[in-house]
Short mmCIF file of C-alpha atoms in Angstrom, two decimals:
data_model
loop_
_atom_site.label_atom_id
_atom_site.label_comp_id
_atom_site.label_asym_id
_atom_site.label_seq_id
_atom_site.Cartn_x
_atom_site.Cartn_y
_atom_site.Cartn_z
CA MET A 46 -19.99 -38.88 -32.39
CA GLY A 47 -16.68 -40.38 -33.41
CA ALA A 48 -15.47 -37.06 -34.80
CA GLY A 49 -16.48 -35.32 -31.57
CA LYS A 50 -14.47 -37.75 -29.43
CA SER A 51 -11.45 -37.39 -31.68
CA LYS A 52 -11.57 -33.60 -31.37
CA GLU A 53 -11.85 -33.84 -27.58
CA SER A 54 -8.91 -36.25 -27.34
CA ASN A 55 -6.77 -33.98 -29.56
CA THR A 56 -7.56 -31.02 -27.33
CA LYS A 57 -6.54 -32.91 -24.22
CA SER A 58 -3.30 -34.14 -25.78
CA SER A 59 -2.32 -30.65 -26.97
CA ALA A 60 -3.08 -29.20 -23.55
CA SER A 61 -0.69 -31.68 -21.94
CA VAL A 62 2.27 -31.11 -24.29
CA ASP A 63 5.57 -31.00 -22.44
CA PHE A 64 7.40 -28.08 -24.03
CA THR A 65 10.54 -28.84 -22.03
CA ARG A 66 11.24 -31.69 -24.51
CA PHE A 67 11.80 -29.21 -27.35
CA LYS A 68 15.21 -27.61 -27.59
CA ALA A 69 15.07 -23.90 -28.31
CA ARG A 70 17.18 -20.78 -28.15
CA VAL A 71 16.42 -17.12 -28.73
CA ALA A 72 18.46 -15.84 -31.64
CA LYS A 73 17.12 -12.30 -31.76
CA ILE A 74 14.93 -9.89 -29.79
CA ASN A 75 13.05 -7.06 -31.48
CA ILE A 76 11.66 -4.16 -29.43
CA ASN A 77 9.54 -1.95 -31.66
CA GLY A 78 7.63 1.25 -31.14
CA LEU A 79 10.24 3.15 -29.12
CA ASP A 80 10.94 6.78 -29.92
CA ARG A 81 12.45 8.75 -27.03
CA THR A 82 13.36 5.74 -24.82
CA LYS A 83 17.07 4.89 -24.58
CA ASP A 84 18.14 1.39 -25.67
CA ASP A 85 19.94 0.55 -22.42
CA TYR A 86 16.75 1.17 -20.43
CA VAL A 87 14.93 -1.75 -22.07
CA GLN A 88 17.82 -4.12 -22.76
CA ARG A 89 18.11 -5.36 -19.18
CA ALA A 90 14.40 -6.23 -19.09
CA CYS A 91 14.88 -8.82 -21.85
CA LYS A 92 18.42 -10.15 -21.37
CA LYS A 93 17.34 -13.39 -19.62
CA LEU A 94 15.63 -14.51 -22.83
CA PHE A 95 19.04 -15.46 -24.24
CA SER A 96 19.54 -18.02 -21.44
CA ALA A 97 16.52 -20.11 -22.55
CA ASN A 98 17.37 -23.73 -23.49
CA THR A 99 13.90 -25.18 -24.13
CA PHE A 100 10.71 -23.85 -25.66
CA GLN A 101 9.16 -23.86 -22.18
CA ASP A 102 11.96 -21.53 -21.06
CA VAL A 103 11.26 -19.28 -24.04
CA LEU A 104 7.58 -19.01 -23.08
CA LEU A 105 8.34 -18.27 -19.42
CA GLU A 106 11.10 -15.75 -20.09
CA THR A 107 9.00 -14.00 -22.73
CA ASN A 108 6.27 -13.55 -20.14
CA HIS A 109 8.80 -12.27 -17.59
CA ALA A 110 10.27 -9.85 -20.13
CA TYR A 111 6.78 -8.60 -20.98
CA GLU A 112 6.07 -7.90 -17.30
CA ASN A 113 9.45 -6.17 -16.90
CA LEU A 114 8.80 -3.92 -19.89
CA ILE A 115 5.36 -2.96 -18.57
CA GLU A 116 6.93 -2.20 -15.18
CA LEU A 117 9.28 0.32 -16.80
CA GLY A 118 6.30 2.67 -17.17
CA ILE A 119 6.99 3.71 -20.77
CA TYR A 120 4.32 1.84 -22.75
CA LYS A 121 0.71 2.70 -23.44
CA ASN A 122 0.15 -0.80 -24.82
CA LEU A 123 2.42 -3.74 -25.59
CA LYS A 124 2.20 -7.10 -27.36
CA ALA A 125 4.66 -10.00 -27.49
CA PHE A 126 5.23 -12.41 -30.41
CA ILE A 127 7.34 -15.57 -30.82
CA ASP A 128 8.33 -16.76 -34.28
CA THR A 129 10.92 -19.09 -35.82
CA ASP A 130 14.18 -17.58 -36.95
CA LYS A 131 14.02 -17.16 -40.75
CA SER A 132 17.37 -15.46 -41.25
CA PRO A 133 19.86 -17.02 -43.73
CA ASN A 134 22.11 -18.31 -40.96
CA ALA A 135 19.30 -19.46 -38.69
CA SER A 136 19.82 -22.52 -36.52
CA GLN A 137 17.31 -25.34 -36.35
CA ASN A 138 16.02 -24.40 -32.90
CA GLY A 139 16.32 -20.62 -33.22
CA TYR A 140 13.44 -18.29 -32.39
CA VAL A 141 12.83 -14.54 -32.66
CA VAL A 142 10.92 -12.76 -29.88
CA SER A 143 9.33 -9.45 -30.79
CA PHE A 144 7.69 -6.83 -28.59
CA ASP A 145 5.48 -4.31 -30.40
CA GLY A 146 4.27 -1.40 -28.35
CA GLU A 147 3.26 2.23 -28.26
CA GLU A 148 4.98 4.70 -25.98
CA LEU A 149 3.04 6.86 -23.59
CA THR A 150 2.41 10.41 -24.77
CA ARG A 151 4.46 13.19 -23.25
CA ILE A 152 1.58 14.34 -21.04
CA THR A 153 -1.19 12.18 -19.60
CA GLY A 154 -3.92 13.00 -17.11
CA THR A 155 -6.48 11.25 -14.96
CA ILE A 156 -9.46 12.27 -12.85
CA GLY A 157 -10.99 9.77 -10.44
CA THR A 158 -11.60 8.74 -6.88
CA GLU A 159 -9.30 7.28 -4.28
CA ILE A 160 -10.01 5.27 -1.15
CA GLY A 161 -8.26 6.38 2.05
CA GLN A 162 -8.44 5.21 5.64
CA ASN A 163 -12.15 5.66 6.41
CA ASP A 164 -12.29 8.41 3.83
CA GLY A 165 -12.71 8.93 0.12
CA ALA A 166 -11.24 11.61 -2.12
CA LEU A 167 -11.64 13.13 -5.57
CA THR A 168 -8.26 13.20 -7.31
CA ALA A 169 -6.81 14.84 -10.40
CA GLU A 170 -3.32 14.14 -11.79
CA LEU A 171 -1.12 15.30 -14.64
CA VAL A 172 1.92 13.18 -15.54
CA SER A 173 4.84 13.62 -17.90
CA PRO A 174 6.31 10.10 -18.25
CA ASN A 175 9.71 9.04 -19.52
CA ILE A 176 11.02 12.60 -19.71
CA PHE A 177 14.67 11.88 -20.53
CA GLY A 178 14.24 8.38 -21.96
CA ARG A 179 15.05 6.26 -18.91
CA GLY A 180 11.73 6.17 -17.06
CA GLU A 181 11.94 9.60 -15.41
CA ARG A 182 8.53 10.82 -14.38
CA LEU A 183 7.19 14.21 -13.32
CA SER A 184 3.70 14.34 -11.83
CA ILE A 185 1.44 16.80 -10.08
CA ASN A 186 -1.70 15.68 -8.30
CA TYR A 187 -4.42 17.22 -6.18
CA SER A 188 -7.01 15.52 -3.99
CA TYR A 189 -9.96 16.74 -1.96
CA SER A 190 -11.49 14.29 0.51
CA TYR A 191 -14.90 13.82 2.05
CA ILE A 192 -13.71 15.23 5.40
CA LYS A 193 -12.34 18.33 3.56
CA ALA A 194 -8.69 17.28 3.76
CA THR A 195 -6.58 18.36 0.78
CA GLU A 196 -3.29 17.19 -0.72
CA MET A 197 -1.12 18.66 -3.45
CA ASN A 198 2.11 16.96 -4.56
CA LEU A 199 4.72 17.74 -7.18
CA LYS A 200 6.90 14.67 -7.62
CA PHE A 201 9.92 13.79 -9.74
CA LEU A 202 10.78 10.07 -9.89
CA LYS A 203 13.98 8.54 -11.26
CA PRO A 204 14.20 4.70 -11.54
CA PHE A 205 17.46 2.80 -11.99
CA TYR A 206 16.10 -0.43 -13.47
CA HIS A 207 18.65 -0.36 -16.31
CA THR A 208 21.70 -0.47 -14.02
CA GLU A 209 23.50 -3.50 -12.62
CA PHE A 210 21.34 -3.12 -9.52
CA GLY A 211 18.12 -3.27 -11.56
CA ASP A 212 16.98 -6.55 -9.99
CA TYR A 213 16.52 -4.64 -6.71
CA LYS A 214 14.14 -2.09 -8.33
CA PRO A 215 15.97 1.00 -7.02
CA GLU A 216 14.14 4.34 -7.28
CA THR A 217 14.77 7.87 -6.06
CA SER A 218 12.24 10.66 -5.88
CA LEU A 219 11.80 14.24 -4.76
CA THR A 220 8.34 15.37 -3.69
CA ILE A 221 7.26 18.91 -2.86
CA PHE A 222 3.98 18.81 -0.99
CA ARG A 223 1.30 20.70 0.85
CA HIS A 224 -1.16 18.67 2.94
CA SER A 225 -4.13 19.84 4.96
CA ASN A 226 -5.71 17.34 7.36
CA VAL A 227 -8.71 17.39 9.68
CA PHE A 228 -9.00 15.77 13.13
CA PRO A 229 -12.73 16.16 13.90
CA TRP A 230 -12.57 14.03 17.06
CA SER A 231 -10.22 16.55 18.74
CA ARG A 232 -11.47 19.69 16.95
CA PHE A 233 -8.28 20.78 15.23
CA LYS A 234 -6.78 20.95 11.74
CA SER A 235 -3.19 20.75 10.56
CA ASP A 236 -1.27 22.09 7.57
CA HIS A 237 2.01 20.56 6.48
CA SER A 238 4.18 21.80 3.61
CA GLY A 239 7.72 20.88 2.65
CA PHE A 240 9.66 18.29 0.66
CA VAL A 241 10.53 14.57 0.89
CA LEU A 242 13.60 12.85 -0.51
CA ASP A 243 13.06 9.10 -0.97
CA PHE A 244 15.25 6.14 -1.91
CA SER A 245 13.41 2.81 -2.28
CA PHE A 246 14.54 -0.66 -3.28
CA LEU A 247 13.53 -4.32 -3.11
CA MET A 248 15.58 -6.85 -1.17
CA PRO A 249 15.54 -10.68 -1.38
CA LEU A 250 12.46 -12.42 0.09
CA SER A 251 10.33 -9.56 -1.33
CA ILE A 252 11.21 -7.14 1.46
CA THR A 253 10.83 -3.53 0.35
CA HIS A 254 12.73 -0.69 2.00
CA SER A 255 12.18 3.04 1.73
CA PHE A 256 14.55 5.58 3.27
CA GLN A 257 13.20 9.11 3.43
CA TYR A 258 14.16 12.55 4.63
CA GLU A 259 11.34 15.02 5.17
CA CYS A 260 11.68 18.70 5.99
CA GLY A 261 8.93 21.28 6.21
CA MET A 262 6.65 23.45 8.28
CA LYS A 263 3.75 22.10 10.31
CA GLU A 264 0.97 24.19 11.77
CA ILE A 265 -2.04 23.34 13.95
CA PHE A 266 -5.30 25.33 13.85
CA ALA A 267 -8.35 25.23 16.10
CA SER A 268 -11.39 23.95 14.15
CA ASN A 269 -13.94 26.08 15.98
CA LYS A 270 -14.60 28.13 19.10
CA GLN A 271 -15.21 24.97 21.16
CA THR A 272 -11.61 23.74 20.75
CA PRO A 273 -10.22 23.47 24.32
CA PHE A 274 -7.17 25.34 25.58
CA PHE A 275 -4.89 22.30 25.87
CA ILE A 276 -5.08 22.02 22.05
CA ARG A 277 -5.01 25.76 21.36
CA GLN A 278 -1.73 26.11 23.20
CA GLU A 279 -0.10 23.85 20.60
CA CYS A 280 -1.34 25.92 17.67
CA GLY A 281 1.11 27.77 15.47
CA PRO A 282 3.88 26.94 12.98
CA ARG A 283 6.94 24.84 13.74
CA LEU A 284 9.80 23.29 11.80
CA ALA A 285 9.79 19.51 11.34
CA SER A 286 12.83 17.51 10.23
CA ILE A 287 12.31 13.75 9.97
CA PHE A 288 14.46 10.79 8.94
CA ARG A 289 12.15 7.86 8.14
CA HIS A 290 12.45 4.18 7.27
CA ILE A 291 9.52 2.12 5.98
CA GLY A 292 9.88 -1.63 5.59
CA ALA A 293 7.28 -4.05 4.22
CA PHE A 294 7.03 -7.80 3.68
CA ASP A 295 3.99 -9.32 1.98
CA THR A 296 3.33 -12.96 1.04
CA ARG A 297 -0.49 -12.79 1.05
CA ASP A 298 -2.35 -14.37 -1.84
CA ASP A 299 -4.76 -11.40 -1.93
CA ARG A 300 -4.60 -7.91 -0.42
CA VAL A 301 -8.31 -7.56 0.32
CA PHE A 302 -9.50 -11.05 1.34
CA PRO A 303 -6.35 -13.14 1.89
CA ASN A 304 -6.66 -16.84 2.68
CA GLN A 305 -3.00 -17.36 3.51
CA GLY A 306 0.22 -15.44 3.89
CA ILE A 307 1.90 -12.87 6.12
CA TYR A 308 2.04 -9.09 5.91
CA VAL A 309 4.40 -6.93 7.98
CA ARG A 310 4.83 -3.16 7.78
CA THR A 311 7.07 -1.08 10.06
CA THR A 312 7.64 2.68 10.14
CA SER A 313 10.43 4.25 12.18
CA GLU A 314 11.04 8.00 12.43
CA LEU A 315 13.76 10.14 13.96
CA ILE A 316 12.10 13.51 14.59
CA GLY A 317 13.65 16.90 15.23
CA ASP A 318 12.38 20.45 15.62
CA LYS A 319 15.55 21.86 14.05
CA LEU A 320 17.84 20.70 11.27
CA SER A 321 20.45 19.59 13.82
CA ASN A 322 18.31 18.93 16.88
CA TYR A 323 16.68 15.47 17.09
CA GLY A 324 15.04 14.33 20.29
CA ALA A 325 12.21 11.93 19.43
CA VAL A 326 11.85 8.47 17.89
CA LYS A 327 8.47 7.21 16.70
CA CYS A 328 7.88 3.53 15.82
CA ASP A 329 4.70 2.00 14.43
CA SER A 330 4.17 -1.58 13.21
CA HIS A 331 1.36 -3.63 11.69
CA VAL A 332 1.45 -7.44 11.44
CA GLU A 333 -1.07 -9.77 9.78
CA MET A 334 -1.12 -13.57 9.52
CA ASN A 335 -3.67 -15.62 7.56
CA VAL A 336 -4.27 -19.36 7.86
CA PRO A 337 -6.60 -21.29 5.49
CA LEU A 338 -9.18 -23.58 7.09
CA PHE A 339 -11.90 -25.48 5.20
CA ALA A 340 -14.94 -24.70 3.02
CA GLY A 341 -13.34 -21.43 1.91
CA MET A 342 -12.91 -20.15 5.47
CA SER A 343 -9.72 -18.64 6.88
CA LEU A 344 -8.41 -17.45 10.23
CA GLN A 345 -6.75 -14.03 10.46
CA LEU A 346 -4.69 -12.62 13.32
CA CYS A 347 -3.71 -8.94 13.20
CA GLY A 348 -1.68 -6.78 15.54
CA ARG A 349 -0.49 -3.18 15.80
CA ILE A 350 1.89 -1.51 18.19
CA GLY A 351 3.27 1.99 18.36
CA LYS A 352 5.54 3.83 20.76
CA LEU A 353 6.98 7.33 20.94
CA PHE A 354 10.30 7.92 22.68
CA GLU A 355 11.09 11.53 23.61
CA ASN A 356 14.04 13.31 25.18
CA GLN A 357 12.48 16.50 26.51
CA ARG A 358 15.88 17.85 27.52
CA VAL A 359 16.70 18.10 23.82
CA MET A 360 13.41 19.31 22.35
CA LYS A 361 9.86 20.18 23.35
CA PRO A 362 7.20 17.43 23.55
CA LEU A 363 5.68 16.55 20.19
CA PRO A 364 2.32 18.19 19.44
CA ILE A 365 -0.97 16.35 19.33
CA ASP A 366 -0.93 15.70 15.56
CA SER A 367 2.17 13.48 15.98
CA LEU A 368 0.59 11.23 18.65
CA PHE A 369 -1.34 7.95 18.33
CA PHE A 370 -5.14 7.64 18.35
CA LEU A 371 -6.90 4.30 18.93
CA GLY A 372 -10.46 3.41 18.05
CA GLY A 373 -12.74 3.33 15.03
CA PRO A 374 -13.93 0.90 12.34
CA LEU A 375 -10.41 0.36 10.97
CA SER A 376 -8.72 -0.35 14.31
CA LEU A 377 -10.69 -1.06 17.48
CA ARG A 378 -14.21 -1.69 16.22
CA GLY A 379 -17.10 -0.84 18.51
CA PHE A 380 -15.51 2.50 19.44
CA ASP A 381 -15.76 5.92 17.82
CA PRO A 382 -12.75 7.14 15.84
CA ALA A 383 -10.11 7.85 18.52
CA GLY A 384 -12.76 6.83 21.06
CA ALA A 385 -10.44 4.42 22.91
CA THR A 386 -7.79 7.12 23.39
CA PRO A 387 -7.24 8.92 26.74
CA SER A 388 -9.18 12.18 26.79
CA GLN A 389 -9.06 15.62 28.36
CA GLU A 390 -12.02 17.97 28.61
CA GLY A 391 -14.07 15.38 26.73
CA LEU A 392 -11.77 15.17 23.68
CA PRO A 393 -9.06 12.61 22.79
CA LYS A 394 -5.64 14.02 23.63
CA GLY A 395 -3.54 11.35 21.92
CA SER A 396 -1.24 8.71 23.31
CA ARG A 397 2.51 8.05 23.23
CA VAL A 398 2.12 4.28 23.24
CA TYR A 399 -0.62 1.87 22.14
CA TRP A 400 -1.19 -1.70 21.07
CA ALA A 401 -4.15 -3.58 19.62
CA THR A 402 -4.95 -6.99 18.15
CA GLY A 403 -7.74 -8.51 16.12
CA LEU A 404 -8.86 -12.11 15.59
CA HIS A 405 -11.11 -12.81 12.58
CA LEU A 406 -12.88 -15.83 11.15
CA TRP A 407 -13.56 -15.13 7.48
CA ALA A 408 -16.06 -17.12 5.40
CA PRO A 409 -17.71 -16.76 1.99
CA LEU A 410 -21.39 -15.96 1.72
CA PRO A 411 -23.74 -18.95 1.94
CA PHE A 412 -24.49 -20.24 -1.56
CA SER A 413 -21.90 -17.81 -3.00
CA ARG A 414 -20.98 -20.37 -5.67
CA TYR A 415 -24.37 -19.75 -7.32
CA PHE A 416 -23.55 -16.06 -7.81
CA GLY A 417 -20.28 -16.59 -9.72
CA ASP A 418 -17.70 -13.82 -9.61
CA PHE A 419 -20.20 -11.46 -7.96
CA GLY A 420 -20.31 -13.67 -4.87
CA ASP A 421 -16.51 -13.48 -4.58
CA LEU A 422 -16.80 -9.74 -3.87
CA PHE A 423 -18.35 -10.44 -0.45
CA ARG A 424 -17.10 -12.04 2.77
CA THR A 425 -18.57 -12.43 6.21
CA HIS A 426 -16.47 -12.36 9.37
CA PHE A 427 -16.64 -12.79 13.10
CA PHE A 428 -14.15 -10.60 14.95
CA TYR A 429 -12.73 -10.06 18.41
CA ASN A 430 -10.67 -6.89 18.97
CA PHE A 431 -8.84 -5.71 22.06
CA GLY A 432 -6.14 -3.19 22.83
CA ASN A 433 -4.88 -0.46 25.11
CA CYS A 434 -3.35 3.02 25.24
CA ASP A 435 -0.69 4.67 27.39
CA THR A 436 0.62 1.27 28.48
CA LEU A 437 1.79 -2.02 27.00
CA SER A 438 0.21 -4.00 29.85
CA LEU A 439 -3.12 -5.85 29.97
CA ASP A 440 -4.56 -3.44 32.54
CA ASN A 441 -7.63 -1.41 31.59
CA LEU A 442 -8.21 -3.26 28.33
CA ARG A 443 -10.72 -2.17 25.72
CA ILE A 444 -12.50 -5.17 24.13
CA ALA A 445 -15.15 -5.49 21.41
CA ALA A 446 -16.62 -8.34 19.37
CA GLY A 447 -19.11 -8.70 16.58
CA VAL A 448 -20.02 -9.93 13.12
CA GLY A 449 -19.96 -8.16 9.80
CA LEU A 450 -20.19 -8.17 6.02
CA ALA A 451 -17.29 -6.95 3.84
CA PHE A 452 -17.35 -5.88 0.19
CA ARG A 453 -14.31 -5.73 -2.08
CA ILE A 454 -13.48 -2.47 -3.89
CA GLY A 455 -10.94 -3.17 -6.61
CA GLY A 456 -7.78 -5.00 -5.69
CA ARG A 457 -6.79 -3.03 -2.60
CA ALA A 458 -9.67 -1.67 -0.49
CA ARG A 459 -12.88 -2.92 1.08
CA ILE A 460 -16.03 -1.73 2.82
CA GLU A 461 -17.09 -3.25 6.15
CA PHE A 462 -20.58 -3.09 7.65
CA ASN A 463 -20.32 -4.52 11.15
CA TYR A 464 -22.53 -5.13 14.14
CA CYS A 465 -20.31 -4.39 17.14
CA TYR A 466 -20.70 -5.06 20.83
CA PRO A 467 -18.17 -3.41 23.18
CA LEU A 468 -17.37 -5.90 25.93
CA ARG A 469 -15.09 -3.71 27.99
CA LYS A 470 -14.34 0.00 28.05
CA GLN A 471 -12.88 2.68 30.28
CA LYS A 472 -14.67 5.56 31.95
CA ASN A 473 -14.24 8.29 29.35
CA ASP A 474 -14.22 6.10 26.23
CA ARG A 475 -16.71 6.81 23.47
CA VAL A 476 -18.24 3.56 22.23
CA ARG A 477 -20.23 2.81 19.10
CA PRO A 478 -22.45 -0.22 19.82
CA ALA A 479 -24.66 -1.81 17.15
CA PHE A 480 -23.87 -0.97 13.51
CA GLN A 481 -20.62 0.60 12.33
CA PHE A 482 -19.43 1.41 8.81
CA GLY A 483 -15.79 1.46 7.68
CA ILE A 484 -13.92 1.86 4.39
CA GLY A 485 -10.17 1.56 3.83
CA TYR A 486 -7.21 -0.59 2.76
CA GLU A 487 -5.61 -1.58 6.08
CA PHE A 488 -7.81 -2.95 8.86
CA LEU A 489 -7.03 -4.44 12.25
#
């Protein structure tokens, strides 16, 4: 018994060691396993190790350097080691930090599934990483979704992590794409092919910015013989030229079931039907705030707003595939997809302005602590959604409430199985009372 107590006390004392009391400095850094990677691409990731003054600093900066090296996208696997400096001229407090890794092969491939917004897709991708030794990446991917939408992308990515601006994570990319999408609620399909130039970077306070220019051809097709004339008259090819800015700010403690934090995403587009003729601005924003309560419960307030500004003296009105659609399990629950959108001839015709909010009370499953990690995959919630189309006023509101069960899928998406009760609707709205199923990564 005495030996057992001594062992326990030694464990406690070692766990509470204050490493800041021990002076330390990094004398040398070894980065092993590199073949085609340039030295300057990895040097910046580790330079802060030389500023360590205590052993605690060495531990923290080694961990940061490890994360930075992984982020470079050049390693298949990587390990970090800390050892005392055994060189002839070693100082008393000198340490050597070594990183042993294996570079990614010149060609890698994956086949899997991907979760979209109320959709799932089978994906295949081929990647050639680190082409020229500084993180350059060429990839081609193809996806085919459950609703028969297809995507094909050829993308070249060039990071600039090794430059003096590396702390801002700057990246540029060129993507050549061909997308085919389906809008079953309005009985039309769309094809979009072209290219996107992108420049992305991270600003202080973890605000990410992405500036894009997109140019290509868009074409709308009727899905079947029942597609009404007001949609058929918009069919045919057209040129699309778009300048886009995407900004995001995220302080949530979890992307799927957050207990606290704020998430903001805004997308602004300047749209033209010619390379020098721009007559429309489209803005769309999503805001989410989470507040912890008690007993594992949290309160969540979400909001979305979108508006389309058009100058019809400069260009023709935008077609239906560029408009907003409200309703469905990921936005206004209790309504069919696009079921809360103004309609014509019985089909949603899209809207040039909308807004919607959601109030949720999230709670763990009863007795979830007895199920361990499996119980953490589930949450229950009570929700109250309301919103409107074609106006920013409170007139003619659509309102729904209900209760549901959510299941986590990985670290980004979730499945919701809700019982919905529409409290208020408009004349031609299509509601979905009782049970409704939704899957996606961004819910209202």
